[in-house]
Tab-separated table of C-alpha atoms in Angstrom:
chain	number	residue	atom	x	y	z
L	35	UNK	CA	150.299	52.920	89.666
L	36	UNK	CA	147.490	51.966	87.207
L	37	UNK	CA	144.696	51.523	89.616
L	38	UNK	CA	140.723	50.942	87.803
L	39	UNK	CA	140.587	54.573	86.755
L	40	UNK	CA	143.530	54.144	84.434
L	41	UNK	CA	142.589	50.783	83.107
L	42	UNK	CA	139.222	51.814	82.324
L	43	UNK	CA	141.154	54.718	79.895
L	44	UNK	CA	142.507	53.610	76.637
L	45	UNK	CA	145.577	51.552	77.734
L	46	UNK	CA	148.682	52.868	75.036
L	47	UNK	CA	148.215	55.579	72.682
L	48	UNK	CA	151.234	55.373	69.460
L	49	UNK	CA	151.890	58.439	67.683
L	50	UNK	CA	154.195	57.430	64.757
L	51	UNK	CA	153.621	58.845	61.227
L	52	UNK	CA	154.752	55.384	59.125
L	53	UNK	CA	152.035	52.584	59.143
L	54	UNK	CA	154.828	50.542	59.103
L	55	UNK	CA	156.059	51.600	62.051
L	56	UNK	CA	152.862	51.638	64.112
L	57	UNK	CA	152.216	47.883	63.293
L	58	UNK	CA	155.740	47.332	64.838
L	59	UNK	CA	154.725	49.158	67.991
L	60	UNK	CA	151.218	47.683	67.846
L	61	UNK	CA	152.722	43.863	67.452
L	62	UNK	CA	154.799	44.430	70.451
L	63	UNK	CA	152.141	45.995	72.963
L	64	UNK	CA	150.011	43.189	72.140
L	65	UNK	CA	152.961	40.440	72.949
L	66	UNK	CA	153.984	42.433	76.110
L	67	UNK	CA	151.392	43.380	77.806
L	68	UNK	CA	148.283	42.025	75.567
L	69	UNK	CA	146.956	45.419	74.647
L	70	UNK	CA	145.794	46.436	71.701
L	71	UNK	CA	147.021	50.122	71.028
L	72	UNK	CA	145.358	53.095	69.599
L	73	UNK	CA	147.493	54.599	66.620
L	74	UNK	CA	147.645	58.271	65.620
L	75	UNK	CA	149.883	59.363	62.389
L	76	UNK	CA	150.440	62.754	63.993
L	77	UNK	CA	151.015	64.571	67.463
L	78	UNK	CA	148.130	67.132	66.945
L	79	UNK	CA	145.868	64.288	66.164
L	80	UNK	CA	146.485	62.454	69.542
L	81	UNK	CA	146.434	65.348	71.201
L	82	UNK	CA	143.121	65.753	70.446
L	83	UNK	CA	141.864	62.763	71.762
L	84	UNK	CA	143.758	62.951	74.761
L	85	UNK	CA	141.566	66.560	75.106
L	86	UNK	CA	138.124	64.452	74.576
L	87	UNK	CA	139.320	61.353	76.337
L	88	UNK	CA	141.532	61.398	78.803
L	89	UNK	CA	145.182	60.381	79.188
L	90	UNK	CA	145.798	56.560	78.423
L	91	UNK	CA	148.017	54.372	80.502
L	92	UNK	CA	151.013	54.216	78.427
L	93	UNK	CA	151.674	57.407	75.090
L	94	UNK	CA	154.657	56.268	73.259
L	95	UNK	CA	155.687	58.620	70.546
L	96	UNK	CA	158.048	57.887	67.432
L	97	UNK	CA	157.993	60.534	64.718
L	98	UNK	CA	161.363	61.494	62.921
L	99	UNK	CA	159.589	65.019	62.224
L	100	UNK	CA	158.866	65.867	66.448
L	101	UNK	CA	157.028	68.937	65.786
L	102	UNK	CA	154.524	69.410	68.125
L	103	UNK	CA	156.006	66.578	70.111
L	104	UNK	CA	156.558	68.547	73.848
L	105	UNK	CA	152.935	69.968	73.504
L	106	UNK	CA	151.579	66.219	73.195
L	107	UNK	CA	153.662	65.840	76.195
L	108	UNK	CA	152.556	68.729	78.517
L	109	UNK	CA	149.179	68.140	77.440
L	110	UNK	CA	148.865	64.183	78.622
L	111	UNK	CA	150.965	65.289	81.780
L	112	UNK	CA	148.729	68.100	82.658
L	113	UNK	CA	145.878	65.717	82.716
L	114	UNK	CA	147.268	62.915	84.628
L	115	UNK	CA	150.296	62.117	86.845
L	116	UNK	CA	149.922	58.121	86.347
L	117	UNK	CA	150.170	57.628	82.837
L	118	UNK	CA	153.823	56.849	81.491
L	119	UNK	CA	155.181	58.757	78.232
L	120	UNK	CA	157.568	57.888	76.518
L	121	UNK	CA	159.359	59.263	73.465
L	122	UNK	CA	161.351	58.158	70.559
L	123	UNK	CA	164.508	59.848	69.981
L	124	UNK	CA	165.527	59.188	66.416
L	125	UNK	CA	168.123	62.631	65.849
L	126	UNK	CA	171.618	61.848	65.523
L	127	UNK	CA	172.635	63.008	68.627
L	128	UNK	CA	169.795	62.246	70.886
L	129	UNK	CA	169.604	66.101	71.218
L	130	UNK	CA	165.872	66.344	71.944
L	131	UNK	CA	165.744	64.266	75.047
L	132	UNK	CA	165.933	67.108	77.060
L	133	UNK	CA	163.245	68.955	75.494
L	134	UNK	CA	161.118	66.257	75.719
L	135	UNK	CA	162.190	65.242	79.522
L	136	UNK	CA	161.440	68.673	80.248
L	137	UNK	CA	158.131	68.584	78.681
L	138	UNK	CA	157.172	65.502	80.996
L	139	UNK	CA	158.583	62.478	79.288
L	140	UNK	CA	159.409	59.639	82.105
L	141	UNK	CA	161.753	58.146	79.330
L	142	UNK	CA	163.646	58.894	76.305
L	143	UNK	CA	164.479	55.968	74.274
L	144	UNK	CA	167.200	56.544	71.954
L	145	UNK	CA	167.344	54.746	68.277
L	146	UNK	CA	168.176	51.723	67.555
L	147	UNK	CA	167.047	49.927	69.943
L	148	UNK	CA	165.295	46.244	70.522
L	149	UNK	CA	161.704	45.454	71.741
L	150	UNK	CA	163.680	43.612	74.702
L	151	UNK	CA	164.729	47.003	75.578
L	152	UNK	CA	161.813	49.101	75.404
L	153	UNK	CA	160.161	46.013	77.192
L	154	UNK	CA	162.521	46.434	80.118
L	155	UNK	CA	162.274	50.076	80.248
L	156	UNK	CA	158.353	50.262	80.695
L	157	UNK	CA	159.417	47.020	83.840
L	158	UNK	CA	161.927	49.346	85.224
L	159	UNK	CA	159.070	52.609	85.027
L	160	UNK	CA	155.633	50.476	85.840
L	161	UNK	CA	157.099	48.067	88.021
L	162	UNK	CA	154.865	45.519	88.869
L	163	UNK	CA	151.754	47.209	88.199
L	164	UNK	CA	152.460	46.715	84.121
L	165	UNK	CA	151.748	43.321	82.882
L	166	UNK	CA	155.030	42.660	80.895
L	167	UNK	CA	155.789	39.715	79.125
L	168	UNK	CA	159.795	39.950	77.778
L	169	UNK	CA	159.997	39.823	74.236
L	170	UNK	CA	163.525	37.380	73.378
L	171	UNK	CA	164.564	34.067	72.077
L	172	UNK	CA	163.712	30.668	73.622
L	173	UNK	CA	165.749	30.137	76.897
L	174	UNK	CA	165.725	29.306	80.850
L	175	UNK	CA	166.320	29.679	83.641
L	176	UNK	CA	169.938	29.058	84.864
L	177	UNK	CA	170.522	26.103	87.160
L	178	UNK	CA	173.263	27.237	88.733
L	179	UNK	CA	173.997	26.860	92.498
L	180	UNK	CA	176.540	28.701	94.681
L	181	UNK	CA	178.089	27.636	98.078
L	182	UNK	CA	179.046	29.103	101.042
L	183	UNK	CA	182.232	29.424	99.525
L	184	UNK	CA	181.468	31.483	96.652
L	185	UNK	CA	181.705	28.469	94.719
L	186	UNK	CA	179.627	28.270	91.254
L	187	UNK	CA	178.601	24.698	89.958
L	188	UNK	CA	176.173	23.640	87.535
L	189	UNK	CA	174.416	20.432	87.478
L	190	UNK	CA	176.305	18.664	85.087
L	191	UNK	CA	179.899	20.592	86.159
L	192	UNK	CA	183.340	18.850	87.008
L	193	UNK	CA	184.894	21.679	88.654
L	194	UNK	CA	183.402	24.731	90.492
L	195	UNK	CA	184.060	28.494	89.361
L	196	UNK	CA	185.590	30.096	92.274
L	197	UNK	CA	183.833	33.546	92.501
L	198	UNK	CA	185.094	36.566	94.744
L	199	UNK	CA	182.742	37.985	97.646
L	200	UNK	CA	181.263	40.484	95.580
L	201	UNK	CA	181.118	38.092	92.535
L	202	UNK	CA	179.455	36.030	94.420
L	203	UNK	CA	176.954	38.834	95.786
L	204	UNK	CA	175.624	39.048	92.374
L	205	UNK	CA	175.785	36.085	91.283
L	206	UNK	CA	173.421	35.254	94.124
L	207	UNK	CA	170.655	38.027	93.193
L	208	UNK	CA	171.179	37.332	89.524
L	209	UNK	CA	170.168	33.209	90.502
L	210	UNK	CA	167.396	34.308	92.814
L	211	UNK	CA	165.826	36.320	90.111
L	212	UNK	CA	164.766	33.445	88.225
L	213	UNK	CA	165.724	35.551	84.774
L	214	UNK	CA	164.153	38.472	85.505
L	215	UNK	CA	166.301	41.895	85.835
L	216	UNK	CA	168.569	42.942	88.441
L	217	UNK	CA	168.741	46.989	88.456
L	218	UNK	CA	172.265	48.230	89.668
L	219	UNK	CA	169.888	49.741	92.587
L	220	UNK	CA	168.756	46.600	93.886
L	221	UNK	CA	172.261	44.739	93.854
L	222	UNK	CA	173.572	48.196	95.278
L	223	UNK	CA	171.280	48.047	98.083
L	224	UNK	CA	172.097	44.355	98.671
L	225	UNK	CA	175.782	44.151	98.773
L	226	UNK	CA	176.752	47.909	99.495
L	227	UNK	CA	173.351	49.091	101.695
L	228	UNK	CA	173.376	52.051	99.437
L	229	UNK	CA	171.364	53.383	97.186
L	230	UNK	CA	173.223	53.103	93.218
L	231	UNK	CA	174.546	56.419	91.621
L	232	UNK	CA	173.957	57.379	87.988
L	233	UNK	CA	176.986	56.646	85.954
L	234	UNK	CA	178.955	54.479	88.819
L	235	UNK	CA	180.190	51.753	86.816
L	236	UNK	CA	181.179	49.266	89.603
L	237	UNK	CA	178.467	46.927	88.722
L	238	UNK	CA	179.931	46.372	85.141
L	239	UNK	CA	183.163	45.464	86.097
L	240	UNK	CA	182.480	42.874	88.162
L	241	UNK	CA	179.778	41.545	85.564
L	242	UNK	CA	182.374	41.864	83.001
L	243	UNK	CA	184.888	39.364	85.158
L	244	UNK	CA	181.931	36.497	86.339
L	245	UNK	CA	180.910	36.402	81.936
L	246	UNK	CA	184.657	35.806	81.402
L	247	UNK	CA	184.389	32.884	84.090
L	248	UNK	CA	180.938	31.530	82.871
L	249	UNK	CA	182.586	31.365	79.406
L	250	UNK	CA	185.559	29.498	80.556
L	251	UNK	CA	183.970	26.728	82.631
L	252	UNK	CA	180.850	26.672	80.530
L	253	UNK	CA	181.252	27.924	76.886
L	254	UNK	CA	178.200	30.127	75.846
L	255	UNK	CA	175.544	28.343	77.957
L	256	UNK	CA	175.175	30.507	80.721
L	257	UNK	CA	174.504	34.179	79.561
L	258	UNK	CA	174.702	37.395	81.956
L	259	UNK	CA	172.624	40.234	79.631
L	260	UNK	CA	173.026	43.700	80.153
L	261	UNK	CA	169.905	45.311	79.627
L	262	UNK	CA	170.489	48.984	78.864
L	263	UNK	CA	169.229	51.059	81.175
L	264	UNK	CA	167.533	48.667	82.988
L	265	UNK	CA	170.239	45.967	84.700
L	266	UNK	CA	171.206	42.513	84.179
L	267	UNK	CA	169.344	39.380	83.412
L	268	UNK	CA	171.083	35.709	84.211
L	269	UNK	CA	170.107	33.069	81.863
L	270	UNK	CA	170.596	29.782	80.691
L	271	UNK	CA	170.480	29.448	76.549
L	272	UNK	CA	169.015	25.849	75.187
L	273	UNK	CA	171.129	22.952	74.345
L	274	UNK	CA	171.196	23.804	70.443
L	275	UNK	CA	170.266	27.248	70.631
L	276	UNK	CA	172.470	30.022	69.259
L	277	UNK	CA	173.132	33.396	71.409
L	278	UNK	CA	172.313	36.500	69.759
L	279	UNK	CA	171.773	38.866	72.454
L	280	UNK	CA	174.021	41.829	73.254
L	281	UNK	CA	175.925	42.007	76.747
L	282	UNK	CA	176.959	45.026	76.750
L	283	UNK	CA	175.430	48.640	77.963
């Protein structure tokens, strides 16, 4: 997706008005994916740039006044079909996603939300052509195993969680993924050799019953994250650590 052309572009453009706000942004692009961003107070002013430079890799916009948003949008769309843009929704009732979808957004990100988030958003957009380091606390990778039998053990466990088939389908792709996310696509293609459907909540139900199982054989060690929008993320949290991340979508 970002071949030499696009690299050799600025890499993320931020449009947010607060200076605040646009060391936030610029903290996190540097920790994710080591770039240092360009910041613009105002949509006009970026899109002026944009006009004399080109499109850059990633536009991320965050203004709680969006006027003059959507042209920002059309205008770094119109120029390139590689970069990704997203936008900030900070209204009450997300109610300019569509216009800015519409205008050529890939994503709408709706507030509050965590750097962990917007991290897995740009993974789940870029795919492997974004360098993405995930912003969270200190943890591992679980070392869990699974039998034949759909039988869960850990290397210091007495007694084995006993799993269903599907249970232990996930389980499975969530161990093989060596912490990194699961979409509901890929596990949908895996156990059901479909493609996943928008809004088909199968995937949470079952994740819902293997965290109540985790937590009964192992306490809060083993951790099955929701990431919204995204998919799930199997880890193992640090003898001494405390858990602080939200599991649910």
């Amino acid at each position: 997706m970002f071949g030499s052309d696009a690299m050799r572009r600025q890499n993320v453009i931020i449009v947010a008005e607060e200076g605040a706000k646009q060391g936030q942004l610029s903290d996190f692009f540097r920790a994710c994916c080591g770039w240092e961003p360009l910041p613009f107070a105002t949509a006009i002013e970026a899109e002026q740039y944009i006009l004399l430079h080109g499109t850059p890799c990633i536009l991320l916009i965050s203004l709680a006044d969006a006027e003059g948003a959507a042209d920002l949008i059309r205008t770094a769309r119109v120029s390139t079909k590689e970069s990704l843009i997203f936008f900030v929704d900070s209204t009450p009732d997300g109610e300019l996603a569509a216009e800015m979808i519409l205008a050529g957004a890939d994503d709408v990100i709706r507030q509050p939300y965590s750097q962990r988030e917007l991290a897995a958003r740009l993974w789940l957009r870029a795919g492997n052509s974004l360098p993405i380091s995930f912003p969270s606390e200190e943890k591992r990778v679980a070392r869990l195993k699974i039998d034949e039998e759909n039988r869960l053990t850990g290397p210091d466990a007495v007694e084995a969680v006993q799993l269903t088939p599907t249970e232990g389908e996930i389980m499975i792709e969530l161990i093989r993924s060596g912490g990194r996310i699961v979409t509901r696509d890929a596990l949908s293609r895996r156990i059901d050799n479909c493609m996943w459907v928008y809004g088909d909540r199968k995937f949470d139900v079952h994740i819902t019953k293997i965290r109540k199982k985790l937590r009964d054989a192992f306490g809060e060690r083993y951790v099955v994250e929701t990431v919204r929008s995204a998919g799930y993320s199997f880890y193992e949290i640090p003898v001494g650590k405390s858990r602080s991340l939200t599991t649910s979508d």
